[in-house]
Tab-separated table of N, CA and C in Angstrom:
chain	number	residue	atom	x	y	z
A	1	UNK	N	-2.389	19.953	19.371
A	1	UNK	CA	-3.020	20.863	18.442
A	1	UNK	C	-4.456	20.417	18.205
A	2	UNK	N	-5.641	21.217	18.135
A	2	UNK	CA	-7.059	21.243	18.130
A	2	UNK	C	-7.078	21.371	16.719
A	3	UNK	N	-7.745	20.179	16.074
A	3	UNK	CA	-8.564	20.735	14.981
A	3	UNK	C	-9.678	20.309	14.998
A	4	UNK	N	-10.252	21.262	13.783
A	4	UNK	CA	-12.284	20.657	13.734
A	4	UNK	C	-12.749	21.530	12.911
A	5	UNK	N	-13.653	21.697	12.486
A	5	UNK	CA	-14.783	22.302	12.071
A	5	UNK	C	-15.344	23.532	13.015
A	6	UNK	N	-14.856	24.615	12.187
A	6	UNK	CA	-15.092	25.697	12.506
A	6	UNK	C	-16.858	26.332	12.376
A	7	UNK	N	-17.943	26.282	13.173
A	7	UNK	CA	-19.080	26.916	12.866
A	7	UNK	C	-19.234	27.890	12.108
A	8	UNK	N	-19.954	28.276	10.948
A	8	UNK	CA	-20.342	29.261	10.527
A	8	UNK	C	-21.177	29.857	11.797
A	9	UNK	N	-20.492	31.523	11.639
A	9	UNK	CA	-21.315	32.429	12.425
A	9	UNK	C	-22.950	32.274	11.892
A	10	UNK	N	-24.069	32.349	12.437
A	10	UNK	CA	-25.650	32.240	12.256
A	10	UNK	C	-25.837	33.654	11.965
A	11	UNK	N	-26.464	33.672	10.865
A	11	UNK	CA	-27.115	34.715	10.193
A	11	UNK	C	-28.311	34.835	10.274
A	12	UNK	N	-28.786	34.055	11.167
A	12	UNK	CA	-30.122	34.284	11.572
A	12	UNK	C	-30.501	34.208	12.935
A	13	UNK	N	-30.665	35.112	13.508
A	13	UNK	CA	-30.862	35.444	14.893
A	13	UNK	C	-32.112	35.640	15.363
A	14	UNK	N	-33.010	34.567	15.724
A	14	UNK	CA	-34.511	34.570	15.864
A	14	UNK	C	-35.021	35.902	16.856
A	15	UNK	N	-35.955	36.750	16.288
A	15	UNK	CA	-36.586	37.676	16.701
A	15	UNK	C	-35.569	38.710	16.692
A	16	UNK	N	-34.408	38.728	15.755
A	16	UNK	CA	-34.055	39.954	15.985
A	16	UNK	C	-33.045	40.509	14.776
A	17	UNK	N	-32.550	39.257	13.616
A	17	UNK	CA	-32.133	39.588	12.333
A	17	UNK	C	-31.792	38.760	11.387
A	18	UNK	N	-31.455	39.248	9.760
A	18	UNK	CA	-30.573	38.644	8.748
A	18	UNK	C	-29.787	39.135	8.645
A	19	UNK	N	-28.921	38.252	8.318
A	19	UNK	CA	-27.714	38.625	7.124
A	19	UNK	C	-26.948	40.159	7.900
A	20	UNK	N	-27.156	40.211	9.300
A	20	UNK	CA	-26.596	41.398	10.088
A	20	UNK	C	-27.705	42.572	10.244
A	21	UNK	N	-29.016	42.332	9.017
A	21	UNK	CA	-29.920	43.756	8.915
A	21	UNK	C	-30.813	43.339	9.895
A	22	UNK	N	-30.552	43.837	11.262
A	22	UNK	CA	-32.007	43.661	12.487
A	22	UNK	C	-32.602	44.858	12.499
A	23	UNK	N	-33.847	44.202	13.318
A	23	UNK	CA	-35.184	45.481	13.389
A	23	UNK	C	-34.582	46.854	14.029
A	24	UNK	N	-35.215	47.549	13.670
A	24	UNK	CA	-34.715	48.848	14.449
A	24	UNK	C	-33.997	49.417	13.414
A	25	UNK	N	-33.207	49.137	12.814
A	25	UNK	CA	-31.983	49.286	11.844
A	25	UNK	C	-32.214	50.930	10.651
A	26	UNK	N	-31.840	51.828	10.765
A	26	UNK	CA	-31.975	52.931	9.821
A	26	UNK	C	-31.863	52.592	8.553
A	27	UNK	N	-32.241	53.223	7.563
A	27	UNK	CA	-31.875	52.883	6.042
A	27	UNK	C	-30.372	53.025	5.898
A	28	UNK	N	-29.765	54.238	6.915
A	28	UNK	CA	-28.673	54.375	5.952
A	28	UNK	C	-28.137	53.187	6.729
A	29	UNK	N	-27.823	52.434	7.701
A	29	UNK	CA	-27.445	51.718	8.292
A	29	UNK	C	-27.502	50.130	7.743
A	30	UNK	N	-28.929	49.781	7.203
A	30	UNK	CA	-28.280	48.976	5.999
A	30	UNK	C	-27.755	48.962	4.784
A	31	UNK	N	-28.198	50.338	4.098
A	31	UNK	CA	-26.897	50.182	3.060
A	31	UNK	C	-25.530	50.689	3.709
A	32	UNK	N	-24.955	50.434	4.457
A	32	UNK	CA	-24.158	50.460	4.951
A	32	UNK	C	-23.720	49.290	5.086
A	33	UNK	N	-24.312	48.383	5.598
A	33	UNK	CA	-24.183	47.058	5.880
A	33	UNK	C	-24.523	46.232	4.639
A	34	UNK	N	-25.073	46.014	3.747
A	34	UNK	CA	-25.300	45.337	2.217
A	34	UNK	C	-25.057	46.145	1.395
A	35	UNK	N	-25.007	47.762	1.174
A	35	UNK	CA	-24.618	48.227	-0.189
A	35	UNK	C	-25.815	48.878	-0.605
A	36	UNK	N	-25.757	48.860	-2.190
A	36	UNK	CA	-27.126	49.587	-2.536
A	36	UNK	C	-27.733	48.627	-2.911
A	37	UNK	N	-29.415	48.105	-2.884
A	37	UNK	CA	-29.946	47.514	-3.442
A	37	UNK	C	-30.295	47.273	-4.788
A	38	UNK	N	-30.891	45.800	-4.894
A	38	UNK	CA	-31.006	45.924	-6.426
A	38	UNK	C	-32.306	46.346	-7.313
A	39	UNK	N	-33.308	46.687	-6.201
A	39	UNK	CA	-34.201	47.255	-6.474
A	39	UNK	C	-34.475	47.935	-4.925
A	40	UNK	N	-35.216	48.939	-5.215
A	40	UNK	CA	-35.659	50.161	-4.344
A	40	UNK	C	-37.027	50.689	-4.372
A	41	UNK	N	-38.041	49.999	-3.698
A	41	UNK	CA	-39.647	50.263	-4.031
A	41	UNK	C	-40.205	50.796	-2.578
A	42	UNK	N	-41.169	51.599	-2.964
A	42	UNK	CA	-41.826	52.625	-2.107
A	42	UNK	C	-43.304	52.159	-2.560
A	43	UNK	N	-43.926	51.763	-1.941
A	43	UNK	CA	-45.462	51.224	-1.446
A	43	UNK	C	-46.038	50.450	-0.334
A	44	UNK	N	-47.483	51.248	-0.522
A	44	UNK	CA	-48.048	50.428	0.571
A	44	UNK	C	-47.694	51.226	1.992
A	45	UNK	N	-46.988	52.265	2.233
A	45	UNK	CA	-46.230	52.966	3.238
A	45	UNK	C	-44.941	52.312	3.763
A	46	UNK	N	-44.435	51.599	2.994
A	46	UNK	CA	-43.316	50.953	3.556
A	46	UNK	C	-42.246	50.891	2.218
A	47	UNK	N	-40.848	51.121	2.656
A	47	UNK	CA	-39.912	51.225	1.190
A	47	UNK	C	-39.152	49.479	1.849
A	48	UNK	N	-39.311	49.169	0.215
A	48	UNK	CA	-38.622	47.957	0.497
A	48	UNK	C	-37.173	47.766	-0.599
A	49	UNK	N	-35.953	47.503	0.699
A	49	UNK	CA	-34.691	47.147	-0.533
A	49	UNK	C	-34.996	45.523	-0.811
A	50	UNK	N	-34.742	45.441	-2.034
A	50	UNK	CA	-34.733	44.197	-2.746
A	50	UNK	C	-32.803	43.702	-2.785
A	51	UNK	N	-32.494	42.773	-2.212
A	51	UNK	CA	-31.017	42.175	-2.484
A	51	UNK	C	-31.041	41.308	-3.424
A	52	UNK	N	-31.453	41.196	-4.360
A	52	UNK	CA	-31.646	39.480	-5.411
A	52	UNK	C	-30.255	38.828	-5.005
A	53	UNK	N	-29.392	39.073	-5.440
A	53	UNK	CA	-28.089	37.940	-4.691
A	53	UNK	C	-27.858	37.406	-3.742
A	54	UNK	N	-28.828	38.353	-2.612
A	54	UNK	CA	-28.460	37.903	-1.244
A	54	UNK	C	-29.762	36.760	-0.835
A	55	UNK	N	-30.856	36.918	-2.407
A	55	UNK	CA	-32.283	36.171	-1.490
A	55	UNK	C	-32.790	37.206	-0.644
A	56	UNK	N	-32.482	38.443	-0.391
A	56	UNK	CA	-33.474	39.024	0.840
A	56	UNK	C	-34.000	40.324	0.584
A	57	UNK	N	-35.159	40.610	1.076
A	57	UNK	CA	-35.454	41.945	1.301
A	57	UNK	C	-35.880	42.262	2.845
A	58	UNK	N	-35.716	43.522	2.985
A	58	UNK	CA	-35.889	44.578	3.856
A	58	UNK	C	-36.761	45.376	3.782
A	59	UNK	N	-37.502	45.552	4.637
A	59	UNK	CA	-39.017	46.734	4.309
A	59	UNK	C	-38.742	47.286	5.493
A	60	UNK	N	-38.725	48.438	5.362
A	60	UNK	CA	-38.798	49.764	6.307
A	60	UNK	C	-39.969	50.764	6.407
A	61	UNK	N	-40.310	51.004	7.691
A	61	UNK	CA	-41.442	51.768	7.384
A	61	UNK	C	-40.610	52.999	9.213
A	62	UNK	N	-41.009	54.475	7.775
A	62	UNK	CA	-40.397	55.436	9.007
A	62	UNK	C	-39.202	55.814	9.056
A	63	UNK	N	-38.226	54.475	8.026
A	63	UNK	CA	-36.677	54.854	7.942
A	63	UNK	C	-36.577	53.710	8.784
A	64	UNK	N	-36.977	53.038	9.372
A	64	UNK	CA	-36.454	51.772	10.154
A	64	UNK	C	-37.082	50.397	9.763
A	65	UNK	N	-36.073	49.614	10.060
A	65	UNK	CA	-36.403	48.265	9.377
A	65	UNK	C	-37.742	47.318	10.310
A	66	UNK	N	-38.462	46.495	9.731
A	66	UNK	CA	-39.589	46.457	10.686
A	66	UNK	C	-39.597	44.901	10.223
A	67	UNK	N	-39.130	44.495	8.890
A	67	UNK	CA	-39.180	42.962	8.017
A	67	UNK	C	-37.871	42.636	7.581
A	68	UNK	N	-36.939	41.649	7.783
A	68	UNK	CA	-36.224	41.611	6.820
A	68	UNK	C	-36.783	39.709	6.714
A	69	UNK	N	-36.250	39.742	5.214
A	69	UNK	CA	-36.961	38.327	4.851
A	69	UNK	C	-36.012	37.563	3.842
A	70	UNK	N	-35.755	36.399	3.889
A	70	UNK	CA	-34.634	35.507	3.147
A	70	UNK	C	-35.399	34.146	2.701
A	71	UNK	N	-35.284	34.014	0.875
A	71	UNK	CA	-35.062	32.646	0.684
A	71	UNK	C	-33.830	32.341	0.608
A	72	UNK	N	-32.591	32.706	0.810
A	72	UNK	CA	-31.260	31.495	0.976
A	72	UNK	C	-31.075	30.810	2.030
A	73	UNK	N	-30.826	29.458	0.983
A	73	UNK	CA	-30.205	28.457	2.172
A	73	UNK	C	-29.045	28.747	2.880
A	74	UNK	N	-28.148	29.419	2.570
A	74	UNK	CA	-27.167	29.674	3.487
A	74	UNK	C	-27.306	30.497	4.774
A	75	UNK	N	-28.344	31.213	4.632
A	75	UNK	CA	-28.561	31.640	6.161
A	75	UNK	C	-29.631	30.739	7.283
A	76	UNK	N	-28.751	30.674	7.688
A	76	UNK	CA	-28.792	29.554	9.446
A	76	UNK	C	-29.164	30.174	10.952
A	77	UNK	N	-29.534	29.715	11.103
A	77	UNK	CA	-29.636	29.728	12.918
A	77	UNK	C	-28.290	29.179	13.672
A	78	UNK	N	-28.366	29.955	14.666
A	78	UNK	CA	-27.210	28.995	15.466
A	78	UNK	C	-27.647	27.553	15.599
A	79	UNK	N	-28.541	27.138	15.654
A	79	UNK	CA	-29.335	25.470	15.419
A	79	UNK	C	-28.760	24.825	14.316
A	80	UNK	N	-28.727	25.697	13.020
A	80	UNK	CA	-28.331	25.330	12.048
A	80	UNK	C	-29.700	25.105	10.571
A	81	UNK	N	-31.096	26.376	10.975
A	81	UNK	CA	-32.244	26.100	10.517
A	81	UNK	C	-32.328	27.000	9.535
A	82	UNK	N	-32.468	26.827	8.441
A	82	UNK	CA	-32.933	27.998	7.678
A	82	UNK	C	-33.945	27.295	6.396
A	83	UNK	N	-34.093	28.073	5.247
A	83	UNK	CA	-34.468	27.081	3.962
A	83	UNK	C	-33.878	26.070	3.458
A	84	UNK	N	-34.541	25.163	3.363
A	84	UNK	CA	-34.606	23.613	3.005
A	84	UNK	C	-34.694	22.785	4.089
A	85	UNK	N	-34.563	23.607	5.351
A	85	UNK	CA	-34.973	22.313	6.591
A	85	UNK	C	-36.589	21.896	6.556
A	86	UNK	N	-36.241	20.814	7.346
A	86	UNK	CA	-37.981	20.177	7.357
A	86	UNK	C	-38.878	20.645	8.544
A	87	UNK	N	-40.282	20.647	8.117
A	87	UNK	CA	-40.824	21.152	9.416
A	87	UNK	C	-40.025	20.427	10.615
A	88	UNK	N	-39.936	19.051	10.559
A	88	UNK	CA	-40.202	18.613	12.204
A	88	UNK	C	-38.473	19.305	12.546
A	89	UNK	N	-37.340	19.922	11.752
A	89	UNK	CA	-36.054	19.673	12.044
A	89	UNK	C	-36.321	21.198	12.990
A	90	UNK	N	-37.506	22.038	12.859
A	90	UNK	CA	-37.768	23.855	13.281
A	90	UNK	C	-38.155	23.016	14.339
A	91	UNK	N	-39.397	21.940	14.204
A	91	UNK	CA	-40.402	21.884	15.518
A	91	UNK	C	-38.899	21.530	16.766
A	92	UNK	N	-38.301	20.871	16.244
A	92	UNK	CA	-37.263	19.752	17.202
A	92	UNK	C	-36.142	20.889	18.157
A	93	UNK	N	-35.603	21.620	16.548
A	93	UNK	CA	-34.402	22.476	17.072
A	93	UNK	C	-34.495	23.920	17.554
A	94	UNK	N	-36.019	24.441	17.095
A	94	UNK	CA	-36.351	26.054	17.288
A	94	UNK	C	-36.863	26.148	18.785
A	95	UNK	N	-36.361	26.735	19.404
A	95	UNK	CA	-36.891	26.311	20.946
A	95	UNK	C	-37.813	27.483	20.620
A	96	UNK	N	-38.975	27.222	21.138
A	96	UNK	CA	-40.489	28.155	21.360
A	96	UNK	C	-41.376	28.087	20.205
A	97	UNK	N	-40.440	27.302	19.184
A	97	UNK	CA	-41.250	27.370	17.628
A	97	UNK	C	-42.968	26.386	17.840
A	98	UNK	N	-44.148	27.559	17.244
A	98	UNK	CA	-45.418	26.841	17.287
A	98	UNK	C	-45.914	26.723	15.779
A	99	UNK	N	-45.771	25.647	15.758
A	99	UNK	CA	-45.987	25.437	13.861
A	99	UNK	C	-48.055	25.571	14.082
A	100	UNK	N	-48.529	25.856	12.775
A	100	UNK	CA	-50.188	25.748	12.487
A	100	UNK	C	-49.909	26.100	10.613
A	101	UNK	N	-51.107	26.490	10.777
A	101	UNK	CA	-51.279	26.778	9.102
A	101	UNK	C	-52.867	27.990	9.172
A	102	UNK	N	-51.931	29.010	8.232
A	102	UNK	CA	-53.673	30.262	7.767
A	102	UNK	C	-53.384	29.875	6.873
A	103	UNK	N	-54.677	30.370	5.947
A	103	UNK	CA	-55.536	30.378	4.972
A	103	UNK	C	-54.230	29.114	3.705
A	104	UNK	N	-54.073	27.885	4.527
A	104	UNK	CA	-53.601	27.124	4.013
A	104	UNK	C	-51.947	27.492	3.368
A	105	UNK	N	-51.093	28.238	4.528
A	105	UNK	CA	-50.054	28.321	4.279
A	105	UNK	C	-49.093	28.144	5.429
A	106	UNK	N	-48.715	27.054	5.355
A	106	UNK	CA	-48.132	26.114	6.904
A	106	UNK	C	-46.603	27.085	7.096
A	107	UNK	N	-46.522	27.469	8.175
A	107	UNK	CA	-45.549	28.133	9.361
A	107	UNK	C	-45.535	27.099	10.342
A	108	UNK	N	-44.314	28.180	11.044
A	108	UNK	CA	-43.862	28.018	12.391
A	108	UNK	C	-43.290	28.858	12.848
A	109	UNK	N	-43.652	29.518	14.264
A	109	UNK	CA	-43.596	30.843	14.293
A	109	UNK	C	-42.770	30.949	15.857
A	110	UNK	N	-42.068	31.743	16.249
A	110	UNK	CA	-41.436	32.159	17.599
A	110	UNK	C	-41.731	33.639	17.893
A	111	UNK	N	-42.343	33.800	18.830
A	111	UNK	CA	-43.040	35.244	19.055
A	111	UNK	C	-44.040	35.459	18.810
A	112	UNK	N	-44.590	36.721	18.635
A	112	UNK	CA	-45.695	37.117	18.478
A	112	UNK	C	-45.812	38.104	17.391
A	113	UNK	N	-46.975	38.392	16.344
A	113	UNK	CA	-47.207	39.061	15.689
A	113	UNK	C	-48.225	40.187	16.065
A	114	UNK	N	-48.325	40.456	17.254
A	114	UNK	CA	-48.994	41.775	17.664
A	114	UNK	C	-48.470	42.849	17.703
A	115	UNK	N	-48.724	44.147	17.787
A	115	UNK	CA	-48.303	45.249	17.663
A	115	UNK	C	-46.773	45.823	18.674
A	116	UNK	N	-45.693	45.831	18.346
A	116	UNK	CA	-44.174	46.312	18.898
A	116	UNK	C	-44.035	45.411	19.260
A	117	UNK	N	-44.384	43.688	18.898
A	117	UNK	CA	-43.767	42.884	19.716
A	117	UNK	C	-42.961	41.891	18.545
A	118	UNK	N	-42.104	40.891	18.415
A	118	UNK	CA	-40.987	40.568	17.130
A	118	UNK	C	-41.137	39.541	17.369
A	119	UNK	N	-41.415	38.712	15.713
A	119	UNK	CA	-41.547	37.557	15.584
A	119	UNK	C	-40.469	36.377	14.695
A	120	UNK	N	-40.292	35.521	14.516
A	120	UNK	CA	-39.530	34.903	13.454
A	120	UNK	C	-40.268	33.683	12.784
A	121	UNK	N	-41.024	34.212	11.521
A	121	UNK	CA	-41.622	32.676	10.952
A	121	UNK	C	-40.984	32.328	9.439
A	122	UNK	N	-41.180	30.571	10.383
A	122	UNK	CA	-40.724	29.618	9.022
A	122	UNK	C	-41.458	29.410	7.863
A	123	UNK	N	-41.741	30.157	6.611
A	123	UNK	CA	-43.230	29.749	6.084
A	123	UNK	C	-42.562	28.274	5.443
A	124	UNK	N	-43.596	26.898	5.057
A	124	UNK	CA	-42.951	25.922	4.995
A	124	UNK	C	-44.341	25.264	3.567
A	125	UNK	N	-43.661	24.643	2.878
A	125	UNK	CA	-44.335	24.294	1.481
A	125	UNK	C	-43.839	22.905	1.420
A	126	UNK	N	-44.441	22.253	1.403
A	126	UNK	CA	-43.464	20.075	1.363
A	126	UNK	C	-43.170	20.165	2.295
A	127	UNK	N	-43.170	20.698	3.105
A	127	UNK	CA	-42.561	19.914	4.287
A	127	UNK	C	-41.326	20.533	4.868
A	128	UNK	N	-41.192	21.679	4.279
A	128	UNK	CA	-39.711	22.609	4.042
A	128	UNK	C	-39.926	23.392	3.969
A	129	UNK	N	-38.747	24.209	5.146
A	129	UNK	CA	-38.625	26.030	4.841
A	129	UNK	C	-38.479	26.382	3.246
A	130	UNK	N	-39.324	27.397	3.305
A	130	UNK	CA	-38.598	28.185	1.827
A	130	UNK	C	-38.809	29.659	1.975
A	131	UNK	N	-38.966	30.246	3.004
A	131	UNK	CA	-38.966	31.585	3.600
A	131	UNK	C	-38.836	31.815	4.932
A	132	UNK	N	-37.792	32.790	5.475
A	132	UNK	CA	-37.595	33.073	7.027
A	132	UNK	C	-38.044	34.571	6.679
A	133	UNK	N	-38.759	34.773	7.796
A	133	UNK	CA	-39.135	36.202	8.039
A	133	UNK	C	-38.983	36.706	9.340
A	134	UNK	N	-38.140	37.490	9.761
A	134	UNK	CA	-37.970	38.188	11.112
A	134	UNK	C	-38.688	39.832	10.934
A	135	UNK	N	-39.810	40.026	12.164
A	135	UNK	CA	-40.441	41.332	11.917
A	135	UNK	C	-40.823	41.491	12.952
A	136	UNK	N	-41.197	42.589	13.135
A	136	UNK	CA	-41.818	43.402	14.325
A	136	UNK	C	-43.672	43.560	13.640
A	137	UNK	N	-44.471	43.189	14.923
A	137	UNK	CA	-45.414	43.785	14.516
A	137	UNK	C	-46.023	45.297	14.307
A	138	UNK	N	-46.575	45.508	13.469
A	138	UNK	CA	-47.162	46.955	13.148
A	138	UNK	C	-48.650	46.775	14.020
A	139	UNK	N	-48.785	48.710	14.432
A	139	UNK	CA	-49.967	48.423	14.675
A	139	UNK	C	-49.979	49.953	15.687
């Protein structure tokens, strides 16, 4: 008889979702998949669901999802990376991850942020995730 430690399935699927809500994704298709949000805002040309329990929002622009974004620690990479890891644990375990820093706000990023092409960044504060963002660029 096999026993062990069963993996949590990864809720974070670099360049392509959270928590099950990936790009492309219709509105009704995530509340379908999370429910109704706990807030529901329209600006800027983009409607964004707010999850407060879940840590995440979703911004849609068009009816399709283009951002979804998480501070919980419980969502992981198949690596096992999400908020509260340390930069070097993204640089080590994120294969393609290129850490830098704009206007003094240190990432690490997989993909590209140019126009229809999908990115996944770590924004990182101490030394530590405290935001995953998976998006498609606009443009």
């Amino acid at each position: 008889m096999l026993c062990g430690a069963v993996a949590a399935p990864a809720r974070i699927t670099v360049n392509r979702s959270v928590d099950g809500v990936g790009l492309g994704m219709t509105a009704k298709e995530v509340r379908a998949r999370l429910g109704k949000p706990s807030l529901d805002a329209v600006g800027e040309g983009a409607r964004n669901y707010v999850y407060r329990r879940r840590a995440l929002v979703v911004s849609l622009v068009g009816s399709r999802v283009v951002i979804v974004s998480t501070r919980n620690a419980r969502q992981r990479t198949a690596g096992g990376i999400g908020v509260g890891s340390t930069d070097a644990d993204v640089r080590r375990r994120v294969r393609g991850a290129r850490c830098g820093a704009t206007a003094d706000v240190q990432f690490c990023r997989v993909g590209s942020i140019r126009p229809g092409r999908r990115s996944t960044t770590f924004q990182i504060q101490q030394g530590r995730v405290v935001t995953v963002t998976v998006a498609r660029g606009l443009g």
